[in-house]
mmCIF file of C-alpha atoms in Angstrom:
data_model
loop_
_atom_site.group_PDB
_atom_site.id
_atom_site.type_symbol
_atom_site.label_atom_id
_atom_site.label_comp_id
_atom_site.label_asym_id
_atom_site.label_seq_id
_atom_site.Cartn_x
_atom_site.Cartn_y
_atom_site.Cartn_z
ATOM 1 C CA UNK A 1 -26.550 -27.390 62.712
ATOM 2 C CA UNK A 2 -23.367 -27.336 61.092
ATOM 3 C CA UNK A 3 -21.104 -24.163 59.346
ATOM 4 C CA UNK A 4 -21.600 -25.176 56.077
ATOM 5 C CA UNK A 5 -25.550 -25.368 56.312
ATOM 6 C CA UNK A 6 -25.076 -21.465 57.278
ATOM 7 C CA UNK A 7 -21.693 -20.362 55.404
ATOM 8 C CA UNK A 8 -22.027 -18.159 52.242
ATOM 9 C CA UNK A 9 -20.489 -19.759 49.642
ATOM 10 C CA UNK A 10 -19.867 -16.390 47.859
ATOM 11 C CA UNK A 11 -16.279 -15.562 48.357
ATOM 12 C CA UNK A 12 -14.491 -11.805 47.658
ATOM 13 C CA UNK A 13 -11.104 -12.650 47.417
ATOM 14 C CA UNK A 14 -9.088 -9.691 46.869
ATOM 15 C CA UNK A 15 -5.099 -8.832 46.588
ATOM 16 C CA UNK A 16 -3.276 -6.681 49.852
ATOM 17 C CA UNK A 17 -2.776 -3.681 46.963
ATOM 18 C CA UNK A 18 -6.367 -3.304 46.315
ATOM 19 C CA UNK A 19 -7.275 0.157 47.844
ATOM 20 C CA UNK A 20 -10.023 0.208 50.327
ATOM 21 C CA UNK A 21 -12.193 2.358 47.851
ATOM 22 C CA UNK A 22 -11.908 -0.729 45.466
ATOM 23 C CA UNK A 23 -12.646 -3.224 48.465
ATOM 24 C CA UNK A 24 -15.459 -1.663 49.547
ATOM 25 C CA UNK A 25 -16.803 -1.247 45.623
ATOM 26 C CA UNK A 26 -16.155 -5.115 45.310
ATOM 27 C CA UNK A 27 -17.733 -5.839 48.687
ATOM 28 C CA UNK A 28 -21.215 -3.521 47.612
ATOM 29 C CA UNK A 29 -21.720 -4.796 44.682
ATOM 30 C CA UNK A 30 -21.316 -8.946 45.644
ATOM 31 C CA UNK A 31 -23.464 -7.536 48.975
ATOM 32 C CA UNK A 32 -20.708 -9.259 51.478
ATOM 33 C CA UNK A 33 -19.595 -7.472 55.038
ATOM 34 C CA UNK A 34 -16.086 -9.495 54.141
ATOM 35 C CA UNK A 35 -13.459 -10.139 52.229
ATOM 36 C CA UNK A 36 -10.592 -12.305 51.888
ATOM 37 C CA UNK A 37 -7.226 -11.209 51.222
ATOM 38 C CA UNK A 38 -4.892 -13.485 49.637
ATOM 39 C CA UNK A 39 -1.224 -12.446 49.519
ATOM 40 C CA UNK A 40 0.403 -14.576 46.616
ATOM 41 C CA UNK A 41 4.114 -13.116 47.824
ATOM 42 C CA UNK A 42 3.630 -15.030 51.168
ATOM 43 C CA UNK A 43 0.426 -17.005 50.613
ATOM 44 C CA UNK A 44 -1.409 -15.929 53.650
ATOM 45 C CA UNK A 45 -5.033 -15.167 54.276
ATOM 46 C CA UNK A 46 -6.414 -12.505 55.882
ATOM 47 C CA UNK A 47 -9.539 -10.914 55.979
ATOM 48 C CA UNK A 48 -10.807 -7.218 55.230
ATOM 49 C CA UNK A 49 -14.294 -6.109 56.981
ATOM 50 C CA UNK A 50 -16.567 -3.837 56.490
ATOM 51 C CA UNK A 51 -15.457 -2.170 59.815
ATOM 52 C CA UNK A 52 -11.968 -2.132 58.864
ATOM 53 C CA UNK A 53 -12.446 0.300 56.249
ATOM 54 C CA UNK A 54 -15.223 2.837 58.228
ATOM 55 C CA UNK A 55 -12.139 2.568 60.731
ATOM 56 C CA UNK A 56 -10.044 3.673 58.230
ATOM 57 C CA UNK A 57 -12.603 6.065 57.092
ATOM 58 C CA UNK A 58 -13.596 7.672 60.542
ATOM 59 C CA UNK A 59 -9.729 7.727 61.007
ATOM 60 C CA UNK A 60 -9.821 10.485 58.308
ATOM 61 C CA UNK A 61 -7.337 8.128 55.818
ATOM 62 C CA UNK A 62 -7.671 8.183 52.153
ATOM 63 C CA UNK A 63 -9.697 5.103 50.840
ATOM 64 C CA UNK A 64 -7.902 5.790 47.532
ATOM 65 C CA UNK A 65 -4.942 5.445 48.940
ATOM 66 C CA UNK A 66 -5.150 2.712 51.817
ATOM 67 C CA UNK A 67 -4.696 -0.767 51.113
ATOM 68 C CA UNK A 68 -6.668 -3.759 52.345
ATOM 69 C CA UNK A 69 -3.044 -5.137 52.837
ATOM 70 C CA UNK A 70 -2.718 -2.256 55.558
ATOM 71 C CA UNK A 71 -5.790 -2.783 57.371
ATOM 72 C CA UNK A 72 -6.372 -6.618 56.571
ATOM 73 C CA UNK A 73 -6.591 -8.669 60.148
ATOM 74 C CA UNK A 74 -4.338 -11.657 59.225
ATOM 75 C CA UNK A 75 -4.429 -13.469 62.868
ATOM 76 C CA UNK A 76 -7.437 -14.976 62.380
ATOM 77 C CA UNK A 77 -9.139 -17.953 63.574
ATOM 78 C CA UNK A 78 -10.581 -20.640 60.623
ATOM 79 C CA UNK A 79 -13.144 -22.370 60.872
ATOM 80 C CA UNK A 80 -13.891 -25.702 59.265
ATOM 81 C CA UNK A 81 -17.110 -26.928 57.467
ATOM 82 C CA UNK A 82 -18.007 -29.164 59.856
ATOM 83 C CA UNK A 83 -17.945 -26.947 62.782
ATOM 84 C CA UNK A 84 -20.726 -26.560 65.158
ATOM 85 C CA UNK A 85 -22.827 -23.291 64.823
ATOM 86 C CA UNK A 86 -21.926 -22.906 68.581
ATOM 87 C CA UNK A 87 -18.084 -23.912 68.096
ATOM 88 C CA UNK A 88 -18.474 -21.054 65.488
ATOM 89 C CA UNK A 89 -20.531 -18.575 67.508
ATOM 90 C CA UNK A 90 -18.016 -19.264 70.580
ATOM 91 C CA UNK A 91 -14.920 -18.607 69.027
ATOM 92 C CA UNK A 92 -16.512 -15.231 67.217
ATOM 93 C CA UNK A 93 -17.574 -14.226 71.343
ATOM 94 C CA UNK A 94 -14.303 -15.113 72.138
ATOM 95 C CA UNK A 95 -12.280 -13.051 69.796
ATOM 96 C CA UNK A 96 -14.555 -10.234 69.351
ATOM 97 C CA UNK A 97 -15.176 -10.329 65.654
ATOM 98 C CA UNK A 98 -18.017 -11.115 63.447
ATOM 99 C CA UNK A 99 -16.925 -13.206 60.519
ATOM 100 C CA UNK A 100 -14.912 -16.521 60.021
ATOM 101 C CA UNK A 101 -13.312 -17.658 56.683
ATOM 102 C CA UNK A 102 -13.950 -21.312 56.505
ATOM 103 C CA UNK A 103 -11.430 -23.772 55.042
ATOM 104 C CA UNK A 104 -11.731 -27.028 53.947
ATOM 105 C CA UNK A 105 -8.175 -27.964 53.636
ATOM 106 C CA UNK A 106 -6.146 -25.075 52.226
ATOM 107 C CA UNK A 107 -8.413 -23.468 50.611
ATOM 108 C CA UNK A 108 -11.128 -20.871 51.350
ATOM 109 C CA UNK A 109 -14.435 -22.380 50.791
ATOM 110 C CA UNK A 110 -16.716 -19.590 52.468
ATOM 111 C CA UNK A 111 -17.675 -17.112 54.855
ATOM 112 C CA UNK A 112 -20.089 -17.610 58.185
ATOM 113 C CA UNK A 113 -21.294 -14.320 60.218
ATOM 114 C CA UNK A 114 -22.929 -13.136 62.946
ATOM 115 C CA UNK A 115 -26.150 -12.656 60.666
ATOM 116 C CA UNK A 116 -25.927 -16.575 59.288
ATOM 117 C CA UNK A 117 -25.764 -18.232 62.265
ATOM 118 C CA UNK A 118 -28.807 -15.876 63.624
ATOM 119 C CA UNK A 119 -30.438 -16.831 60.182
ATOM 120 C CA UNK A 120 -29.855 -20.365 60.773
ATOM 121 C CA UNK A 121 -30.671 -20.240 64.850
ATOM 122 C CA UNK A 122 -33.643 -17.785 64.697
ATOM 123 C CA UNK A 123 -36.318 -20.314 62.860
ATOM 124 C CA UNK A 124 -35.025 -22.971 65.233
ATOM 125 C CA UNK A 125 -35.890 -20.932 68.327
ATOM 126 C CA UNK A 126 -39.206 -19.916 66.854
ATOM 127 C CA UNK A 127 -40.308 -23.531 66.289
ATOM 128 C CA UNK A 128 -38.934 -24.354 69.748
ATOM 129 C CA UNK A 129 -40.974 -21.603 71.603
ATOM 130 C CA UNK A 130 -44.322 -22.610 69.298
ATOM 131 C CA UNK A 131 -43.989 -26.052 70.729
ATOM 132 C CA UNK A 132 -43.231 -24.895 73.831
ATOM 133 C CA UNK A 133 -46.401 -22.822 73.902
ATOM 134 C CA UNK A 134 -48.730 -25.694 72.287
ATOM 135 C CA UNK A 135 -47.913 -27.911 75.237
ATOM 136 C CA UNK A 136 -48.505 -25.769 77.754
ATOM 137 C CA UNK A 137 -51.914 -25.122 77.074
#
């Protein structure tokens, strides 16, 4: 199974001034753990999670005034459409985080998590073990 049979399509782009009160509004409402931040001064990508701003919040910081420029991650690792769901789940192991924008070319075409892949791979495993089971006895 591939990223895009698991990526949402549903993409919060938001600006680094937005304030983390206004990120986390956006990100409610559209019922996304992610979103990306596009910087039109330097035209990089980063992305703002839903942990990013309850560390900001358990940090005791204003979410009125913090930015999702401040707190954005922008070393992050793409992923491509046509990824692997492992490729996908090995580099989110690997770098400790829970989300990957995916690009096709330069542009951000969608978001995979944690929670898609184990929405794709859980149904998959079920039928697996139901076989499993059937030829055993």
């Amino acid at each position: 199974m591939l990223v895009r049979d698991a990526m949402s399509t549903m993409v919060l782009t938001i600006g680094p001034a937005h304030t983390l009160r206004q990120a986390a509004r956006l990100m409610s409402e559209r019922r996304v753990g992610a979103a990306v931040v596009l910087d039109p001064d330097t035209y990089g990508l980063g992305i703002l999670t839903e942990r990013d701003i309850l560390n900001s919040l358990g940090l005791g910081q204003n979410p009125d005034l913090e930015t999702a420029g401040t707190h954005t991650t922008t070393d992050v690792v793409f992923a491509t459409p046509a990824w692997s769901l492992e490729d996908a789940a090995d580099a989110m192991s690997h770098g400790g985080f829970r989300h990957l924008i995916v690009m096709d070319g330069n542009d951000p075409t969608g978001i995979v998590s944690v929670r898609d892949i184990i929405r794709c791979w859980a149904p998959v495993r079920r039928a697996s073990t139901a076989a499993t089971a059937t030829m055993a006895g």
